[in-house]
Backbone as CSV, one residue per row, in Angstrom:
resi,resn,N_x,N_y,N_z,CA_x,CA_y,CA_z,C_x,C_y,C_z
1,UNK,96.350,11.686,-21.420,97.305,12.597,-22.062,96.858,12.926,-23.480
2,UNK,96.372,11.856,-24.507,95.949,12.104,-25.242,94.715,13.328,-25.321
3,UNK,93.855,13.103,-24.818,92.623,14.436,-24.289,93.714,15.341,-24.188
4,UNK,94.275,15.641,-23.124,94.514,16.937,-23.350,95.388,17.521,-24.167
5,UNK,96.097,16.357,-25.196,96.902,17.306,-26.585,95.571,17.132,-27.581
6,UNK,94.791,16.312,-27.884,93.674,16.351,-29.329,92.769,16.996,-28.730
7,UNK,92.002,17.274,-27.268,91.286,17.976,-27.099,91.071,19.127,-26.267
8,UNK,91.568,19.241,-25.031,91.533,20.182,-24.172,92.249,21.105,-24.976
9,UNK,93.221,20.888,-25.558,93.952,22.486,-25.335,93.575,22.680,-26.771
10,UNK,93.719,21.969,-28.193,93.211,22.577,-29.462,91.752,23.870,-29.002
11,UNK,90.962,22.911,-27.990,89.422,23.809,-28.024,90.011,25.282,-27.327
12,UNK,90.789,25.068,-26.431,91.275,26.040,-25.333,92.080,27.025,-26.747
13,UNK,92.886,26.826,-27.556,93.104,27.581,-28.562,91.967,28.329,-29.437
14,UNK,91.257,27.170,-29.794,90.607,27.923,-31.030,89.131,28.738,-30.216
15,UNK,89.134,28.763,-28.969,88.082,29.955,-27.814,89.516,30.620,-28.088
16,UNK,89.747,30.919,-27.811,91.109,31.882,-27.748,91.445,32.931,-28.821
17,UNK,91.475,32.166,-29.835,91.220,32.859,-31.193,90.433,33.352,-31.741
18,UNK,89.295,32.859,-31.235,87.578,33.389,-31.498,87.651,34.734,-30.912
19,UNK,88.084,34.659,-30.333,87.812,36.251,-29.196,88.225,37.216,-29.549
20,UNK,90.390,36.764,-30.209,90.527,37.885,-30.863,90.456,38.302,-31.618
21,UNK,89.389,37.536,-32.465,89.267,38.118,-33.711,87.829,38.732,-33.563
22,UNK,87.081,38.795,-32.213,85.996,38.976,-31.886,84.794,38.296,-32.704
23,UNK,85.004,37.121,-32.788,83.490,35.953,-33.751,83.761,36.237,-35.130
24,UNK,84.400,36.935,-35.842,84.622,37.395,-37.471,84.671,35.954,-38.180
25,UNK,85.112,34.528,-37.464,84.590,33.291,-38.202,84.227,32.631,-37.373
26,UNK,83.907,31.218,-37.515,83.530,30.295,-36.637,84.592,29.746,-36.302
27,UNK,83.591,29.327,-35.229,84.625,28.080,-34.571,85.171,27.426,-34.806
28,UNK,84.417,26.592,-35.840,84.832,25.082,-36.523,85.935,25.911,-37.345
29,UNK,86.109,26.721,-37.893,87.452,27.233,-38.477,88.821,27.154,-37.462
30,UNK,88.138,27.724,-36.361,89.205,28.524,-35.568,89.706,26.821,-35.229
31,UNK,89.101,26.290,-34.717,89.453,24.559,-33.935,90.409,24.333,-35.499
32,UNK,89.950,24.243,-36.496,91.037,23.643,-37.441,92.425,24.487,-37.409
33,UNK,92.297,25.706,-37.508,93.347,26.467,-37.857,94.283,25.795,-36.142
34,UNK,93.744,26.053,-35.149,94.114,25.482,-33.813,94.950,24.059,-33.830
35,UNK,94.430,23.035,-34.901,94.923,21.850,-35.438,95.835,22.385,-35.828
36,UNK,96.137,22.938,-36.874,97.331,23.278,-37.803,97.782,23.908,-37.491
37,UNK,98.296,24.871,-36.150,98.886,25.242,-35.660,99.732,23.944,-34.132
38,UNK,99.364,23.609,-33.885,99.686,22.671,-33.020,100.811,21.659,-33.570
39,UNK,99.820,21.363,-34.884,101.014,19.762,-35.180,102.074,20.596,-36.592
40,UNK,101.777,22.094,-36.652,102.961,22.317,-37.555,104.350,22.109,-37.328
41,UNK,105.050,21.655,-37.975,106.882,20.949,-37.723,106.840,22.519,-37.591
42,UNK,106.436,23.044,-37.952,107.322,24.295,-38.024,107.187,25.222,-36.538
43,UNK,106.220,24.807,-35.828,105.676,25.216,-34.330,105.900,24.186,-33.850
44,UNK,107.018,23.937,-33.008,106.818,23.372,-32.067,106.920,23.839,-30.574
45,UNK,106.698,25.021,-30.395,106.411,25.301,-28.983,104.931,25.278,-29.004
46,UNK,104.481,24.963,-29.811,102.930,25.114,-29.225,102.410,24.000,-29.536
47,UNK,103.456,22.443,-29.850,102.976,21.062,-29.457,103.406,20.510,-28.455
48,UNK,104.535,21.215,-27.943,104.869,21.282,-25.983,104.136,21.913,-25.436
49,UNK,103.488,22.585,-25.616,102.347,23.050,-24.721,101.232,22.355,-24.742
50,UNK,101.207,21.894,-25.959,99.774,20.846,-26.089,100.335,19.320,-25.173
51,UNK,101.670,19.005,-25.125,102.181,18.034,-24.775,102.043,18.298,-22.552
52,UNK,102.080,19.779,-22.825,101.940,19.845,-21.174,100.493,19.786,-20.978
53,UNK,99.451,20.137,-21.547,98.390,20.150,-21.425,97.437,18.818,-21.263
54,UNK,98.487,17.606,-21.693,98.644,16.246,-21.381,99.079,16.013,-20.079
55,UNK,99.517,16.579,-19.710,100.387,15.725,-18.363,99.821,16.782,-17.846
56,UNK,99.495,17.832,-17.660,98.288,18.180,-16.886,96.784,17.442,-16.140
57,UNK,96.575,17.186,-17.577,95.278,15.766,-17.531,95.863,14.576,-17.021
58,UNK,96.999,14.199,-17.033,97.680,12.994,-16.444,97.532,12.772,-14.971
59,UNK,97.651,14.081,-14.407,98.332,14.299,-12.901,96.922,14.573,-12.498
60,UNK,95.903,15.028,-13.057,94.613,15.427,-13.123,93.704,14.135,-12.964
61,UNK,93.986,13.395,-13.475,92.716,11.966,-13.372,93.698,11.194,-11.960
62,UNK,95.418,11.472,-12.070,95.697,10.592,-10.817,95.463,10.969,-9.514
63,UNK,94.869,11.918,-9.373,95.112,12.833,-8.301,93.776,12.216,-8.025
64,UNK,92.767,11.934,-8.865,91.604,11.582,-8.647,91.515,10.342,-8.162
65,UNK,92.091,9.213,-9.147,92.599,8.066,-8.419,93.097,7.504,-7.595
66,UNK,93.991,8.412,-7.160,94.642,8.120,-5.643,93.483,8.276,-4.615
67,UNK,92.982,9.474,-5.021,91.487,10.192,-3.772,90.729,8.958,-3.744
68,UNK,90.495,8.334,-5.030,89.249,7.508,-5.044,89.812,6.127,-3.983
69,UNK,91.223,6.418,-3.990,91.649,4.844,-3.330,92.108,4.966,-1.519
70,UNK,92.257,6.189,-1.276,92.168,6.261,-0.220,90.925,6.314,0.938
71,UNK,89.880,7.141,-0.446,88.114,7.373,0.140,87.988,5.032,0.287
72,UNK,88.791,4.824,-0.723,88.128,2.781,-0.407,88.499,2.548,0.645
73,UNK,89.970,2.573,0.602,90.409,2.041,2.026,89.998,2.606,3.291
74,UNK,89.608,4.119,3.323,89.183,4.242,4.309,87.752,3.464,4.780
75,UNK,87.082,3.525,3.555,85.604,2.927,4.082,85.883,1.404,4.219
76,UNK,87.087,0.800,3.720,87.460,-0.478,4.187,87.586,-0.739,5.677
77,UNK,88.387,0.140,6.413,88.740,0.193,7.468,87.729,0.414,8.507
78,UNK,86.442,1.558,7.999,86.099,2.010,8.895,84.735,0.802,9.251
79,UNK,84.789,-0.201,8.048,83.734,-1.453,7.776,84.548,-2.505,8.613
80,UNK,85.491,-2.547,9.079,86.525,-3.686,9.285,86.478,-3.051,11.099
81,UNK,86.263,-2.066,11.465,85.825,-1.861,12.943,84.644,-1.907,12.883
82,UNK,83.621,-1.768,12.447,82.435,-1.655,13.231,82.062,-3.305,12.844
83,UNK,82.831,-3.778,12.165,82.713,-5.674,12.357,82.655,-6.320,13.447
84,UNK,84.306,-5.806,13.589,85.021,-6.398,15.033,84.373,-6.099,15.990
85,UNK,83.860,-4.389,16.475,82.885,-4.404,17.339,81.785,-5.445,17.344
86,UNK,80.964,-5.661,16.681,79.768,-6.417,16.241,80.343,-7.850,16.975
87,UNK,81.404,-8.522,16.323,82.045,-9.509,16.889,82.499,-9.557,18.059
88,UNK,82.896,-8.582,18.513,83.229,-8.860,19.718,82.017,-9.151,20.915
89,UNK,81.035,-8.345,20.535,79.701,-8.880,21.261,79.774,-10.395,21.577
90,UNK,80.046,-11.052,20.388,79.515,-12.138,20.641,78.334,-12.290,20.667
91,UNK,77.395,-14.179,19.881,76.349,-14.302,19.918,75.312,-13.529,20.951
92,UNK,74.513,-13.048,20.104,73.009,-12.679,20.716,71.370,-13.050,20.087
93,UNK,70.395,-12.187,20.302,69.563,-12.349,19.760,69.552,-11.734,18.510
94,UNK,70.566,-10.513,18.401,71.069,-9.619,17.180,72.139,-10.417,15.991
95,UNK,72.857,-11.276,16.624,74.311,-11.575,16.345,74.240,-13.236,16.067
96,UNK,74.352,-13.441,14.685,74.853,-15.301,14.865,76.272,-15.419,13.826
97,UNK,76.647,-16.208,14.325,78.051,-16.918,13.724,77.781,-18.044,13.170
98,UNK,78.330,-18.451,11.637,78.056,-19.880,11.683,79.530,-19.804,10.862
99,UNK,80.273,-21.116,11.151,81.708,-21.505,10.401,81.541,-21.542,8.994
100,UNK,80.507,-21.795,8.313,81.019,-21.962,6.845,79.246,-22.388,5.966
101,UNK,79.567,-22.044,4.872,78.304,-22.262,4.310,78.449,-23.901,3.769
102,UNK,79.305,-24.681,4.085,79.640,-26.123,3.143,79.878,-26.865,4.787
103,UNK,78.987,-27.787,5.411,79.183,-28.399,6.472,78.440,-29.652,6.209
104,UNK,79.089,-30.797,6.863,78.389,-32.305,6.524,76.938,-31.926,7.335
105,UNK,75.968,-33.174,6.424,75.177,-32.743,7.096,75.081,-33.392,8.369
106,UNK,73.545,-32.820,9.543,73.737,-33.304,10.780,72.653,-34.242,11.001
107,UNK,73.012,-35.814,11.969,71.744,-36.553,11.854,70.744,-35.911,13.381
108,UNK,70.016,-36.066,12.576,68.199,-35.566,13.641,67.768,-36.487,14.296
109,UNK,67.088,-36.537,14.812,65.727,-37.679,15.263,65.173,-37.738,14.521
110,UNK,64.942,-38.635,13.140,63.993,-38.820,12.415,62.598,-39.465,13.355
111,UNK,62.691,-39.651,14.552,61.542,-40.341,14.921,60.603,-38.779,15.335
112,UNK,61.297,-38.139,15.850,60.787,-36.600,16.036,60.010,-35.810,14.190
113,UNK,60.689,-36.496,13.638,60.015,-35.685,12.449,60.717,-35.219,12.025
114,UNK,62.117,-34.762,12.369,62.756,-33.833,11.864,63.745,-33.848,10.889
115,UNK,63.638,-32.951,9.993,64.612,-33.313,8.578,66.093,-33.385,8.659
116,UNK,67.248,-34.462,8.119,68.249,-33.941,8.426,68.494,-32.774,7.733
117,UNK,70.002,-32.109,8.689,69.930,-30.627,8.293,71.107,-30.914,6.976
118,UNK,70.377,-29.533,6.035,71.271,-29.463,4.386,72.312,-28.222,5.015
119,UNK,73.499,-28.103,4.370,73.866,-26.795,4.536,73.270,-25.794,4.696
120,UNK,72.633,-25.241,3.152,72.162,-23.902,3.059,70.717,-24.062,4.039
121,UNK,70.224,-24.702,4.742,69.455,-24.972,5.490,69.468,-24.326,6.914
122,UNK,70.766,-24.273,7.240,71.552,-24.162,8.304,71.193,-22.169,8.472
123,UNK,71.895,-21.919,7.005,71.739,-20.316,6.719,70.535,-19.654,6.953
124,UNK,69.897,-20.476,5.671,68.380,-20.049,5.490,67.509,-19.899,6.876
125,UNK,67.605,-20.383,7.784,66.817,-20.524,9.434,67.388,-19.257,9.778
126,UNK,68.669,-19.301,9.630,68.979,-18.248,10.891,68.529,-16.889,10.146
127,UNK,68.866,-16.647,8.618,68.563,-15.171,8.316,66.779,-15.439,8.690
128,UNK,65.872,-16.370,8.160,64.345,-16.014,8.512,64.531,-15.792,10.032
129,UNK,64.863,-16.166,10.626,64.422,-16.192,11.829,64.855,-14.380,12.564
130,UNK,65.957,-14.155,11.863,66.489,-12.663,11.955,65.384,-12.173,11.457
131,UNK,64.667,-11.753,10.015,63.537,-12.096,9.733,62.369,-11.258,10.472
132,UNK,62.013,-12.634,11.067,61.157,-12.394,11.465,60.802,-12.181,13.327
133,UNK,62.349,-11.749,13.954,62.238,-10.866,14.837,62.943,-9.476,15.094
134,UNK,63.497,-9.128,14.851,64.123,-7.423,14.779,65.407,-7.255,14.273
135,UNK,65.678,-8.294,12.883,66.913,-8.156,11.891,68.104,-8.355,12.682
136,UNK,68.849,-7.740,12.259,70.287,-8.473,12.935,71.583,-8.317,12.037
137,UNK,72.203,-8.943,12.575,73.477,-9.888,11.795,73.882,-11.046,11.870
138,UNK,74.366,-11.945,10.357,75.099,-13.034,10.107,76.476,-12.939,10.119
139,UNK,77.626,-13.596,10.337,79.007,-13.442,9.920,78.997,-15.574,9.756
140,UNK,79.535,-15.118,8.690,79.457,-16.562,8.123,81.159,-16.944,7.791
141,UNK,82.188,-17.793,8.936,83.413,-17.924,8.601,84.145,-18.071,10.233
142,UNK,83.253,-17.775,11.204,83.231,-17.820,12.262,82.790,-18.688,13.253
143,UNK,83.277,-19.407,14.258,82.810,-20.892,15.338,82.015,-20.035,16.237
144,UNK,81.500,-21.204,16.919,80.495,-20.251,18.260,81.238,-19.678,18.910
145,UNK,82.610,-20.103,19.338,83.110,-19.266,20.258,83.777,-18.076,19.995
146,UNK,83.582,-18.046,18.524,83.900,-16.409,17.671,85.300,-16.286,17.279
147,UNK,86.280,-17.692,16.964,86.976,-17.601,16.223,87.229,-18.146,15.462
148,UNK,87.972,-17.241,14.415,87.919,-16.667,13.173,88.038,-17.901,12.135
149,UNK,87.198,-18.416,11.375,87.934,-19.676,10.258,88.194,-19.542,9.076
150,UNK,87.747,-18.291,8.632,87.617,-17.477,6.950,86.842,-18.728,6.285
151,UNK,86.542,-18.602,4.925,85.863,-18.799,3.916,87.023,-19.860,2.701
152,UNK,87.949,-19.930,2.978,88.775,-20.851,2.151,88.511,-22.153,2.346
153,UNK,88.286,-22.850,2.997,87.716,-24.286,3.095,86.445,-23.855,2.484
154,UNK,85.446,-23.248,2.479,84.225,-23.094,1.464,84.759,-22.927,0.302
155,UNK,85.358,-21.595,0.001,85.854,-21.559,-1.417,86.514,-22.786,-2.005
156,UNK,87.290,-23.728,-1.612,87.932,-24.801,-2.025,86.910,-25.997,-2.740
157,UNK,86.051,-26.329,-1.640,84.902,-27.003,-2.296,83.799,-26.826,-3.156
158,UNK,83.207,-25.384,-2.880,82.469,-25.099,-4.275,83.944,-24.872,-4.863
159,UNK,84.415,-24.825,-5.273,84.663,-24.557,-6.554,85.007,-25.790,-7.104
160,UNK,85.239,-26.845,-6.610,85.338,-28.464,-7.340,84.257,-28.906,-7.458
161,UNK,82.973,-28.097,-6.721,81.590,-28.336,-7.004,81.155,-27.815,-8.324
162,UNK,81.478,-26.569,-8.249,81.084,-25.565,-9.683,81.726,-26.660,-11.272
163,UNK,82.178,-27.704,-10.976,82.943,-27.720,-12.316,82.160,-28.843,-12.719
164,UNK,81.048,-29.437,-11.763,80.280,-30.569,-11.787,78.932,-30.096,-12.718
165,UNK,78.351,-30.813,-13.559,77.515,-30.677,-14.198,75.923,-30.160,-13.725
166,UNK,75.609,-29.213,-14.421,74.330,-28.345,-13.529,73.197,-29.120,-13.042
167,UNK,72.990,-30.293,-13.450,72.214,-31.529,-12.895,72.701,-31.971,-11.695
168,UNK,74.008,-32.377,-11.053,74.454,-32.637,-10.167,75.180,-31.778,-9.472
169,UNK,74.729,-30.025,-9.669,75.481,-29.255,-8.628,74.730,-29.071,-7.672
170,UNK,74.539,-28.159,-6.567,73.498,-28.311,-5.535,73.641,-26.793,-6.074
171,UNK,72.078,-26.393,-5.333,71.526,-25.006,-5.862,72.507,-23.967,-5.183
172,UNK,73.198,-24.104,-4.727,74.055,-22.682,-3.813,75.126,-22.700,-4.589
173,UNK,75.476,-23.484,-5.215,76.944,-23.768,-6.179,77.230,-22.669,-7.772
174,UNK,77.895,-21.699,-7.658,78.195,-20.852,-8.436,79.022,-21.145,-9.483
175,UNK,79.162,-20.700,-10.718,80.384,-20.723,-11.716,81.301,-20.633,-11.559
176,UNK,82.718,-21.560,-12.162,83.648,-21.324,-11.393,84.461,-20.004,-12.098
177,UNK,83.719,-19.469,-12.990,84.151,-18.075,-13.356,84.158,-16.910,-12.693
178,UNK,83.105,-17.321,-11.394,83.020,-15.875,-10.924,83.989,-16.040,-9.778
179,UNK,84.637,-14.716,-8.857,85.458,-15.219,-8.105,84.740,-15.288,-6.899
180,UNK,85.758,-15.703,-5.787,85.488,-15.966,-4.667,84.498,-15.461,-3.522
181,UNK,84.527,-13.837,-3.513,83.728,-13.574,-2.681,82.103,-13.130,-4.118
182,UNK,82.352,-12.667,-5.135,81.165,-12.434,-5.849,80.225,-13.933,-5.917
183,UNK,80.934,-14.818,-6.253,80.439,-16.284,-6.441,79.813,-16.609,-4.836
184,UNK,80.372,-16.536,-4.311,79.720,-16.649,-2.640,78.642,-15.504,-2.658
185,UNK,78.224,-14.395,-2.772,77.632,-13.525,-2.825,76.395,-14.446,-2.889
186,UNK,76.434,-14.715,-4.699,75.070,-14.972,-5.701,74.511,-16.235,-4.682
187,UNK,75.710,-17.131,-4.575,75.336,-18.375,-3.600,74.330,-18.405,-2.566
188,UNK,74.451,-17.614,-1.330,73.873,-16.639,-0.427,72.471,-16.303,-0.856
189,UNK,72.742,-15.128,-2.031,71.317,-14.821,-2.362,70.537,-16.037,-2.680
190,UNK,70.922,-16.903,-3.457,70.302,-18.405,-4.250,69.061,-19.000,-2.872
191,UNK,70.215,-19.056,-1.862,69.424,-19.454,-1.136,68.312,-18.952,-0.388
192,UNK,68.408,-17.842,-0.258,67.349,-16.403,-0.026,66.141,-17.018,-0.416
193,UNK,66.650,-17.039,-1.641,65.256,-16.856,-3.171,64.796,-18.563,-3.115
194,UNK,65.453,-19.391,-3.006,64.580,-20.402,-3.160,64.267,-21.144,-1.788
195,UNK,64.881,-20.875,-0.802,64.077,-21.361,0.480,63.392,-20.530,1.359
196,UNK,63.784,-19.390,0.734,63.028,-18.387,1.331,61.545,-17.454,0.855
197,UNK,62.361,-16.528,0.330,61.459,-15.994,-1.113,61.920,-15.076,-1.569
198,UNK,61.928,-14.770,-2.833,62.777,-13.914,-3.820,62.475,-12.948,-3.359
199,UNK,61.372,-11.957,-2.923,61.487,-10.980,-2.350,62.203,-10.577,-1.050
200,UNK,62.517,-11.636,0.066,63.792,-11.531,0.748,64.668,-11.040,0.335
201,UNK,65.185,-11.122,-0.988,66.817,-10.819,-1.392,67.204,-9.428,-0.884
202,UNK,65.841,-8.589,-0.892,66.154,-6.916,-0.732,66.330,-6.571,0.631
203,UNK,66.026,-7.825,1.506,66.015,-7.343,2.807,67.593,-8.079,3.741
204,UNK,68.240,-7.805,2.508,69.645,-8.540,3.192,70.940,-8.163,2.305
205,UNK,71.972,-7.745,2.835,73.007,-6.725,2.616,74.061,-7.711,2.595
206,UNK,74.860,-8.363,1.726,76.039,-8.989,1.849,77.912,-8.421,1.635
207,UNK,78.524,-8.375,2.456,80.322,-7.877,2.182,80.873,-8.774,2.600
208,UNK,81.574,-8.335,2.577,83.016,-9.263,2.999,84.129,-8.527,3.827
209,UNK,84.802,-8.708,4.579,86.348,-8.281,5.459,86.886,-9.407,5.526
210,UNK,88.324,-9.076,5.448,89.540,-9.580,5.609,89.990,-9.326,7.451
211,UNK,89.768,-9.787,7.765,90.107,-9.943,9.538,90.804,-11.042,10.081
212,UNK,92.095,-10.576,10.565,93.090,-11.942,10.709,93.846,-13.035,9.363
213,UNK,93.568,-12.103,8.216,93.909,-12.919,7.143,92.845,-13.663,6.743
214,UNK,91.635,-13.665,6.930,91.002,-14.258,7.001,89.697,-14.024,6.512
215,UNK,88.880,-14.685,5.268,87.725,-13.691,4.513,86.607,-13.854,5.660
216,UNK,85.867,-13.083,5.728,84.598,-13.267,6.613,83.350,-12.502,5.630
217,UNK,82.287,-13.387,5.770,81.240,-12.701,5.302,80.421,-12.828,6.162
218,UNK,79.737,-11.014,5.671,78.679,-10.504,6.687,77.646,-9.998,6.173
219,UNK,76.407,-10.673,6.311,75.444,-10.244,6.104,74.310,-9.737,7.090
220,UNK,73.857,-8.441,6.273,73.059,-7.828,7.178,71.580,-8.020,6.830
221,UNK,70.834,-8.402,7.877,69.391,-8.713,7.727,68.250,-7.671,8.418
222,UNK,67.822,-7.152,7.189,66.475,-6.284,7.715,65.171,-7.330,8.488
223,UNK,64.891,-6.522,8.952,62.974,-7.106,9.645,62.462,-6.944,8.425
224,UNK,61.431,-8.219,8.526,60.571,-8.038,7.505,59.072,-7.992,8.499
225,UNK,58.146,-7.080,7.348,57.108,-6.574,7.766,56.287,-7.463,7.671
226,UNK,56.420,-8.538,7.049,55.502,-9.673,6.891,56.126,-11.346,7.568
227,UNK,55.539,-12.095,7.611,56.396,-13.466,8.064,57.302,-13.706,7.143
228,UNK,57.861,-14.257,7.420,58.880,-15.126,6.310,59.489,-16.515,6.971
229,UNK,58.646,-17.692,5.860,58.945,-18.848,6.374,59.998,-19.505,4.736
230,UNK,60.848,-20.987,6.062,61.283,-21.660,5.240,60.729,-22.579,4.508
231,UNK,61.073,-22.831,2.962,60.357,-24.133,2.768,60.913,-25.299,2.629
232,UNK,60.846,-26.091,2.700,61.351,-27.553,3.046,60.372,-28.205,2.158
233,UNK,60.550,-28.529,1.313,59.723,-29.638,0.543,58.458,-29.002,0.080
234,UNK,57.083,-29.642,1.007,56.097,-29.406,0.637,55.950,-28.195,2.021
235,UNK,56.461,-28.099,3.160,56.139,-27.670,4.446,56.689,-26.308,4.331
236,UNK,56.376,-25.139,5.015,56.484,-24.048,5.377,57.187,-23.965,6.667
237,UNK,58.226,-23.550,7.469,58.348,-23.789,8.417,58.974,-22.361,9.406
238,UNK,58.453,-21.921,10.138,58.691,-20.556,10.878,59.703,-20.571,12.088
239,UNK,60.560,-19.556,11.747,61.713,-19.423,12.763,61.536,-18.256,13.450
240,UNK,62.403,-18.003,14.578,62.390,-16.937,14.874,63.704,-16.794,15.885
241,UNK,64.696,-15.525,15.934,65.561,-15.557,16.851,65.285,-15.726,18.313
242,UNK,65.732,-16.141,19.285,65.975,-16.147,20.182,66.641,-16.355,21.609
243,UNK,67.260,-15.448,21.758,68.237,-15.447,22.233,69.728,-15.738,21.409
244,UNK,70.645,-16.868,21.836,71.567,-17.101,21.149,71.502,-17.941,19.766
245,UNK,70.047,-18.758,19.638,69.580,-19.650,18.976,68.395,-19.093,18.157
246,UNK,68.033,-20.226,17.180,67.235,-19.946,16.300,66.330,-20.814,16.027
247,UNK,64.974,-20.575,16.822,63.958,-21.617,17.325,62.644,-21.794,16.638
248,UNK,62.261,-22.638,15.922,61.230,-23.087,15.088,60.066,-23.256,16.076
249,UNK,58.882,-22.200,15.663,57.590,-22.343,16.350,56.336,-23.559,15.713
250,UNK,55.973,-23.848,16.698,55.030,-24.744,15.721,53.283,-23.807,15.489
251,UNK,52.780,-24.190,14.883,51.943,-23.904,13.952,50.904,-22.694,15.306
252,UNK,50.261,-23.499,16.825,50.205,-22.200,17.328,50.744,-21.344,17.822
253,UNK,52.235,-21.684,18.223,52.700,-20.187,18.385,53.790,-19.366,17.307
254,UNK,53.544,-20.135,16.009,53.432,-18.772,14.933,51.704,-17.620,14.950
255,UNK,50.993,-18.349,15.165,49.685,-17.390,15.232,49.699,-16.768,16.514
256,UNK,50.114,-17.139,17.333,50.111,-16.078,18.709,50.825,-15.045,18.458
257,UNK,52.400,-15.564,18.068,53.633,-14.352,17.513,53.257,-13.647,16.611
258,UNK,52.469,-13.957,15.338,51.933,-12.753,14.282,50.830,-12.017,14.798
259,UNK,50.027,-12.481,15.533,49.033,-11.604,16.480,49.774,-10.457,17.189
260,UNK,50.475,-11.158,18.217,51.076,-9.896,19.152,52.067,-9.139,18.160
261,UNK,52.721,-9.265,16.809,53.294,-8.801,16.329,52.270,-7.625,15.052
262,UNK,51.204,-8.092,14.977,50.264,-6.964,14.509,49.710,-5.814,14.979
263,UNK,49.720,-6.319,16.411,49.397,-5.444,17.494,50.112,-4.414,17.611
């Protein structure tokens, strides 16, 4: 409102005045005289007009705002079906579900070699392995059998994690300044970048929906043109989707799979 009494309409006056006097002064005159005509006590029909020329601009930016909030919700909505579709599939070689990014960990066969599993461990496999066979999707908040658990039992614990000292937080653990789904975001990426590789980050799309009351995050994973392995310590270790699962090749048939995949 302000704009359009100090600026829209003074300028809209003093063009106005310019004209009829056909340019005989400047502008910068005409805009003052335009001032002093506006806020004279002695004119006040022409600081109600400057006053409508406000609520012009008023109804003018809301009209915009409303547009801008219906163009959200719609693209809310129209993101919140092509989810559910996606979900409703159910697991594939395209499609994994996992309940939550914060899960105890699981014991292995250490006699097999195998590491117990870390949380973000859990993540990190399945996006390489998306990866490195024809991309896909994650929905992270979801059981195998595809219902729904949201993200509040995660959010609950990082955030009593976040308040723990940066020596004893674990690397996926965000500030407890940021909120819920942004802080989960960075989390996500964290793990990208350090078990994966920082150049991953670009090949993976993270949102969020509200479905059933319930937050769900979904991330979308491009193919990458090159391998992309996990690292685990000192070891490199190669995944790849298949089928409903996400199956670690050993050392020759990652070279068979990047062969026929060069081909």
């Amino acid at each position: 409102m302000a704009v359009g009494i100090l600026v829209v309409y003074p300028v809209v006056l003093s063009v106005y005045s310019e004209t009829l006097n056909n340019n005989q002064s400047s502008w910068l005159v005409g805009l003052s005289n335009a001032y002093n005509t506006i806020f004279s006590s002695q004119n006040r029909q022409q600081l109600l007009i400057g006053i409508l020329f406000g609520l012009l601009g008023v109804a003018f930016i809301m009209k915009i705002m409303v547009g801008k909030k219906k163009f959200q919700s719609l693209s809310a909505i129209q993101a919140n079906i092509k989810m559910n579709q996606l979900i409703r599939r159910g697991e594939n070689s395209y499609i994994a579900f996992q309940p939550g990014l914060w899960q105890p960990p699981l014991r292995r066969d250490m006699k097999q070699g195998k590491l117990n599993e870390i949380p973000e461990l859990i993540i990190a496999r399945i996006i390489a392995g998306l990866m490195n066979t024809h991309g896909g999707h994650l929905f992270i908040g979801i059981n195998k059998r595809g219902k729904f658990l949201g993200l509040e039992e995660d959010y609950q614990i990082l955030r009593k994690l976040s308040r723990q000292s940066l020596d004893q937080r674990p690397m996926w653990v965000w500030s407890d300044r940021a909120s819920n789904r942004e802080g989960f975001r960075q989390g996500i990426l964290q793990v990208v970048a350090k078990l994966l590789d920082a150049d991953c980050c670009t090949l993976v799309k993270i949102d969020f929906c509200n479905i059933q009351g319930k937050d769900i995050c979904h991330i979308q994973v491009k193919q990458s043109g090159l391998p992309v392995y996990v690292h685990i310590g000192e070891r490199a270790h190669f995944f790849i989707r298949s089928g409903k699962a996400t199956r670690e090749l050993d050392v020759r048939e990652v070279l068979d799979y990047i062969e026929n995949l060069l081909e």
